Amino acid sequence: MSGGGLLVAGTTSDAGKSVVTAGICRWLVRQGVKVAPFKAQNMSLNSFVTREGAEIGRAQAMQAQACRVEPTALMNPVLLKPGGERSSQVVLMGRPVGEMSARGYHGGRQEQLLGTVLDCLERLRGTYDAVICEGAGSPAEINLRRTDIVNMGIARNAGLPVLVVGDIDRGGVFASFFGTVALLSPEDQALVAGFLVNKFRGDVSLLEPGLDMLHGLTGRRTYGVLPFRHGLGIDEEDGLRVSLRGTVRESQVAAPVGEDVLRVAVCAVPLMSNFTDVDALAAEPGVVVRFVDRPEELADADLVVVPGTRGTVRALEWLRERGLADALRRRAAEGRPVLGICGGFQVLGEHIEDDVESRRGQVDGLGVLPVRVRFAREKTLTRPVGEALGETVEGYEIHHGVAEVLGGEAFLDGCRVGQTWGTHWHGSLESDAFRRAFLREVARAAGRRFVPAPDTSFAALREEQLDRLGDLIEQHADTDALWRLIESGAPTGLPFIPPGAPA
């Protein structure tokens, strides 16, 4: 017998679907329910490697953590990794299967994947008591409905009830709720059970008359009003939408343990991927993280991070155009700390031979690390464990570039020259003892009297964050009604709201 299910859709991208899905998952697992997350198709430059070596979206990995289960490729069978405005790498069941334009994907390839997606969902529902699915964008994207496999397409085929989340902080939430339902076909509307308001500020009693009117207009109830909370964002999905400034999770920097703070500048390279690597730095008391795109913004930085990217050669060009390349070379020559991660490690090397990603052939790197990189067609997807600075380090690798290290001091799979460090390992800074040792090195080189906190546990902070999401659902949603939806499906007799989907 298949377990229960629910699709969390949204009126827009960034309405809070990922956060709500994670919150529902954590609430359920605390009730003793065996639950798993699912997102049929994800577009994200932030990805993760499962233990079996499959690449999935980081949001689904985080939701699996909310469920207290190990993430697998079943939870995100289709991952699209943008390589520009019009094309993406298609990752199917954790493995890349090629590059495709948006027109080509929506022109037929997407429909071909429906069987795979439904099979994955059914396998999860056969194993778990409940599967909480996350939609993508809006379910009312009428231009894409015919080929949809992630919103109403999956809901219709799997008989899932749908909860529509709206971000009231943006405004227009009533119109968004009503319009979302009214642009769906009668068959799709029959599965939309109701709404959930996200990011509300103020007195809920002032909102309630509007919710009553919305119920009268649509015949659908609101299942909860979640208050606005700072710092609740789990790993973002779409790196293309990241602003260059102020993008670290509204984190409030705690007072430093030592006399100084430590300032970290992250170069906001194009197609920035797995920028979540710096979250562990931002979690440290006294560490201030910001994203930058001008060379003068590196002047007061104690550490500069060049993060991962889906376009290494494009990132190199961007760094040169902006004057950041010269600034990075000067820092390296002066012995001021620089850390390159994955694509950021590659740009710090001497040469890049790329006939795969950019197809630009041989390109000169910044030349600050004795490394030569050749892009292989096969993608490296591993979960390595090693040692650096006398501490155990765990990470994950996602890259086509194969690095030949020609000198320097060994550092994970890369190298270190002076205070310039490079590695393909994502997630290494989540290893607490290693992160503290690395920050002590950075502080010493920068001349800062910064002392890492002795007890910061990044894993524990993530758990606290997920518990806060579970608390939001438990305290501000009608959990009895939510469970009935998950167990029994959408209520019968929901009214049709005209005009419905266009023919």
Coordinates of N, CA and C in Angstrom, one line a residue, residues 305-413:
V305 N 37.2 34.3 -0.8 CA 36.9 33.0 -1.3 C 36.4 33.2 -2.7
V306 N 37.0 32.3 -3.6 CA 36.6 32.2 -5.0 C 35.8 30.9 -5.0
P307 N 34.4 31.0 -5.1 CA 33.6 29.8 -5.0 C 33.5 29.0 -6.3
G308 N 32.7 27.9 -6.2 CA 32.5 27.1 -7.3 C 31.6 27.8 -8.4
T309 N 31.7 27.3 -9.6 CA 30.9 27.9 -10.7 C 30.7 26.9 -11.8
R310 N 29.6 27.0 -12.5 CA 29.3 26.1 -13.6 C 29.9 26.6 -14.9
G311 N 30.7 27.7 -14.8 CA 31.3 28.3 -16.0 C 32.7 28.8 -15.6
T312 N 33.7 27.9 -15.5 CA 35.0 28.3 -15.0 C 35.6 29.3 -15.9
V313 N 35.6 29.1 -17.2 CA 36.3 30.0 -18.2 C 35.5 31.3 -18.2
R314 N 34.2 31.3 -18.1 CA 33.4 32.5 -18.0 C 33.7 33.3 -16.8
A315 N 33.9 32.6 -15.6 CA 34.3 33.2 -14.4 C 35.6 33.9 -14.5
L316 N 36.6 33.2 -15.2 CA 37.9 33.8 -15.4 C 37.8 35.2 -16.1
E317 N 37.0 35.2 -17.2 CA 36.8 36.4 -18.0 C 36.2 37.5 -17.1
W318 N 35.2 37.1 -16.3 CA 34.5 38.1 -15.4 C 35.5 38.7 -14.4
L319 N 36.3 37.8 -13.8 CA 37.3 38.3 -12.9 C 38.3 39.3 -13.5
R320 N 38.7 39.0 -14.7 CA 39.6 39.9 -15.5 C 38.9 41.2 -15.8
E321 N 37.7 41.1 -16.3 CA 36.9 42.3 -16.7 C 36.7 43.3 -15.6
R322 N 36.5 42.7 -14.4 CA 36.2 43.5 -13.2 C 37.4 44.0 -12.5
G323 N 38.6 43.6 -12.9 CA 39.8 43.9 -12.1 C 40.0 43.1 -10.9
L324 N 39.2 42.1 -10.7 CA 39.3 41.2 -9.5 C 40.5 40.2 -9.7
A325 N 40.8 39.9 -11.0 CA 41.9 38.9 -11.2 C 43.2 39.6 -10.7
D326 N 43.5 40.8 -11.1 CA 44.7 41.5 -10.6 C 44.7 41.6 -9.1
A327 N 43.6 41.9 -8.5 CA 43.5 42.1 -7.1 C 43.8 40.7 -6.4
L328 N 43.3 39.6 -7.0 CA 43.6 38.3 -6.4 C 45.1 38.0 -6.5
R329 N 45.7 38.3 -7.6 CA 47.1 38.0 -7.8 C 47.9 38.8 -6.8
R330 N 47.6 40.1 -6.6 CA 48.3 40.9 -5.6 C 48.1 40.3 -4.2
R331 N 46.9 39.9 -3.8 CA 46.7 39.3 -2.5 C 47.7 38.1 -2.3
A332 N 47.7 37.2 -3.4 CA 48.5 36.0 -3.3 C 50.0 36.4 -3.1
A333 N 50.4 37.4 -3.9 CA 51.9 37.8 -3.8 C 52.2 38.4 -2.4
E334 N 51.2 39.0 -1.8 CA 51.4 39.7 -0.5 C 51.2 38.7 0.7
G335 N 50.9 37.5 0.4 CA 50.6 36.5 1.4 C 49.4 36.7 2.2
R336 N 48.4 37.3 1.5 CA 47.1 37.5 2.2 C 46.1 36.4 1.8
P337 N 45.3 35.8 2.7 CA 44.6 34.6 2.4 C 43.6 34.6 1.3
V338 N 43.7 33.6 0.5 CA 42.7 33.3 -0.6 C 42.4 31.9 -0.6
L339 N 41.1 31.5 -0.7 CA 40.7 30.1 -0.8 C 39.8 29.9 -2.1
G340 N 40.3 29.0 -2.9 CA 39.5 28.7 -4.1 C 38.9 27.3 -4.0
I341 N 37.6 27.2 -4.2 CA 36.9 26.0 -4.1 C 36.3 25.5 -5.4
C342 N 36.6 24.3 -5.8 CA 36.1 23.7 -7.1 C 36.5 24.6 -8.3
G343 N 35.5 25.2 -9.0 CA 35.8 26.1 -10.1 C 36.7 27.3 -9.6
G344 N 36.5 27.7 -8.4 CA 37.4 28.8 -7.9 C 38.8 28.3 -7.7
F345 N 39.0 27.1 -7.4 CA 40.4 26.4 -7.4 C 41.0 26.4 -8.8
Q346 N 40.1 26.0 -9.7 CA 40.6 25.9 -11.1 C 41.1 27.2 -11.7
V347 N 40.4 28.3 -11.4 CA 40.8 29.6 -12.0 C 42.1 30.1 -11.4
L348 N 42.5 29.6 -10.2 CA 43.7 30.1 -9.6 C 44.9 29.4 -10.2
G349 N 44.7 28.3 -11.0 CA 45.8 27.5 -11.5 C 46.4 28.2 -12.7
E350 N 47.4 27.5 -13.4 CA 48.2 28.0 -14.5 C 47.4 28.0 -15.8
H351 N 46.9 26.8 -16.1 CA 46.2 26.6 -17.4 C 45.0 25.8 -17.2
I352 N 44.0 26.0 -18.1 CA 42.8 25.2 -18.2 C 42.6 24.8 -19.6
E353 N 42.4 23.5 -19.8 CA 42.1 22.9 -21.1 C 40.6 22.4 -21.1
D354 N 39.8 23.2 -21.7 CA 38.3 23.0 -21.6 C 37.7 22.8 -23.0
D355 N 37.5 21.5 -23.3 CA 36.8 21.1 -24.5 C 35.4 20.6 -24.2
V356 N 35.0 20.8 -22.9 CA 33.7 20.2 -22.4 C 32.7 21.3 -22.0
E357 N 33.1 22.1 -21.1 CA 32.1 23.1 -20.5 C 32.0 24.3 -21.4
S358 N 33.1 25.0 -21.6 CA 33.0 26.2 -22.5 C 33.5 25.9 -23.9
R359 N 34.2 24.8 -24.1 CA 34.8 24.4 -25.4 C 35.7 25.5 -26.0
R360 N 36.4 26.1 -25.1 CA 37.3 27.2 -25.5 C 38.8 26.7 -25.6
G361 N 39.0 25.4 -25.4 CA 40.3 24.9 -25.5 C 41.2 25.4 -24.4
Q362 N 42.5 25.7 -24.7 CA 43.5 26.1 -23.7 C 43.3 27.6 -23.3
V363 N 43.2 27.8 -22.0 CA 43.0 29.1 -21.5 C 43.9 29.3 -20.3
D364 N 44.5 30.5 -20.2 CA 45.4 30.8 -19.1 C 44.6 31.1 -17.8
G365 N 45.0 30.5 -16.7 CA 44.4 30.8 -15.4 C 45.1 32.0 -14.8
L366 N 44.9 32.2 -13.5 CA 45.5 33.4 -12.8 C 46.9 33.1 -12.4
G367 N 47.3 31.8 -12.4 CA 48.7 31.5 -12.2 C 49.3 31.6 -10.8
V368 N 48.4 31.6 -9.8 CA 48.8 31.7 -8.4 C 49.0 30.4 -7.7
L369 N 48.5 29.3 -8.4 CA 48.8 27.9 -7.8 C 49.4 27.1 -9.0
P370 N 50.3 26.2 -8.6 CA 50.9 25.4 -9.7 C 50.1 24.2 -10.1
V371 N 49.0 24.5 -10.8 CA 48.0 23.5 -11.1 C 47.6 23.7 -12.6
R372 N 47.4 22.5 -13.2 CA 46.9 22.5 -14.6 C 45.6 21.7 -14.6
V373 N 44.6 22.2 -15.3 CA 43.3 21.6 -15.2 C 42.9 21.1 -16.6
R374 N 42.4 19.9 -16.7 CA 41.8 19.4 -18.0 C 40.4 19.0 -17.7
F375 N 39.5 19.5 -18.5 CA 38.1 19.1 -18.4 C 37.8 17.7 -19.0
A376 N 37.3 16.8 -18.2 CA 36.9 15.5 -18.7 C 35.4 15.4 -18.9
R377 N 35.0 14.6 -19.8 CA 33.5 14.5 -20.1 C 32.8 13.8 -18.9
E378 N 33.5 12.9 -18.3 CA 32.9 12.2 -17.1 C 33.0 13.1 -15.9
K379 N 31.9 13.3 -15.2 CA 31.8 14.1 -14.0 C 32.3 13.4 -12.8
T380 N 33.2 14.0 -12.0 CA 33.6 13.4 -10.7 C 32.5 13.7 -9.7
L381 N 32.0 12.6 -9.1 CA 30.9 12.8 -8.0 C 31.3 11.8 -6.9
T382 N 31.9 12.4 -5.9 CA 32.4 11.6 -4.7 C 32.2 12.2 -3.4
R383 N 32.3 11.5 -2.3 CA 32.2 11.9 -1.0 C 33.5 11.6 -0.2
P384 N 34.6 12.4 -0.5 CA 35.9 12.0 0.1 C 36.0 12.4 1.6
V385 N 36.9 11.7 2.3 CA 37.3 12.0 3.6 C 38.8 12.0 3.7
G386 N 39.4 13.0 4.3 CA 40.8 13.2 4.4 C 41.2 13.9 5.6
E387 N 42.4 14.5 5.6 CA 43.0 15.2 6.7 C 43.7 16.5 6.2
A388 N 43.5 17.5 6.9 CA 44.3 18.8 6.6 C 44.4 19.6 7.9
L389 N 45.6 20.2 8.1 CA 45.9 21.0 9.3 C 45.7 20.2 10.5
G390 N 46.0 18.9 10.4 CA 45.9 18.0 11.5 C 44.5 17.6 11.9
E391 N 43.5 17.9 11.1 CA 42.1 17.5 11.5 C 41.5 16.7 10.4
T392 N 40.5 15.9 10.8 CA 39.7 15.1 9.8 C 38.8 16.0 9.0
V393 N 38.7 15.8 7.7 CA 37.8 16.7 6.9 C 36.9 15.7 6.0
E394 N 35.7 16.1 5.9 CA 34.8 15.4 5.0 C 34.3 16.4 4.0
G395 N 34.0 16.0 2.8 CA 33.5 16.9 1.7 C 32.8 16.1 0.7
Y396 N 32.5 16.8 -0.4 CA 31.9 16.2 -1.6 C 32.4 16.9 -2.9
E397 N 32.6 16.1 -3.9 CA 33.2 16.7 -5.2 C 32.2 16.6 -6.3
I398 N 32.0 17.7 -7.1 CA 31.1 17.7 -8.2 C 31.9 18.6 -9.3
H399 N 32.6 17.9 -10.2 CA 33.3 18.7 -11.2 C 33.7 17.9 -12.4
H400 N 33.9 18.5 -13.5 CA 34.4 17.9 -14.7 C 35.9 18.1 -14.8
G401 N 36.4 19.2 -14.2 CA 37.9 19.5 -14.3 C 38.7 18.6 -13.5
V402 N 39.8 18.0 -14.1 CA 40.7 17.1 -13.4 C 42.0 17.9 -13.2
A403 N 42.4 18.1 -12.0 CA 43.6 18.9 -11.6 C 44.9 18.1 -11.5
E404 N 45.9 18.6 -12.2 CA 47.2 18.1 -12.1 C 48.0 19.0 -11.2
V405 N 48.3 18.6 -10.0 CA 49.0 19.5 -9.0 C 50.5 19.3 -9.2
L406 N 51.2 20.4 -9.6 CA 52.6 20.3 -9.9 C 53.6 20.8 -8.8
G407 N 53.1 21.2 -7.7 CA 53.9 21.8 -6.6 C 53.1 22.2 -5.5
G408 N 53.7 23.0 -4.6 CA 53.1 23.5 -3.4 C 52.9 22.5 -2.3
E409 N 52.3 22.8 -1.3 CA 52.0 21.9 -0.2 C 50.7 21.3 -0.3
A410 N 50.6 20.0 -0.1 CA 49.3 19.2 -0.3 C 48.2 19.8 0.6
F411 N 47.1 20.0 0.0 CA 45.9 20.5 0.8 C 44.7 19.8 0.2
L412 N 44.1 18.8 1.0 CA 43.0 18.0 0.5 C 43.4 17.4 -0.9
D413 N 42.6 17.6 -1.9 CA 43.0 17.1 -3.2 C 43.7 18.1 -4.0

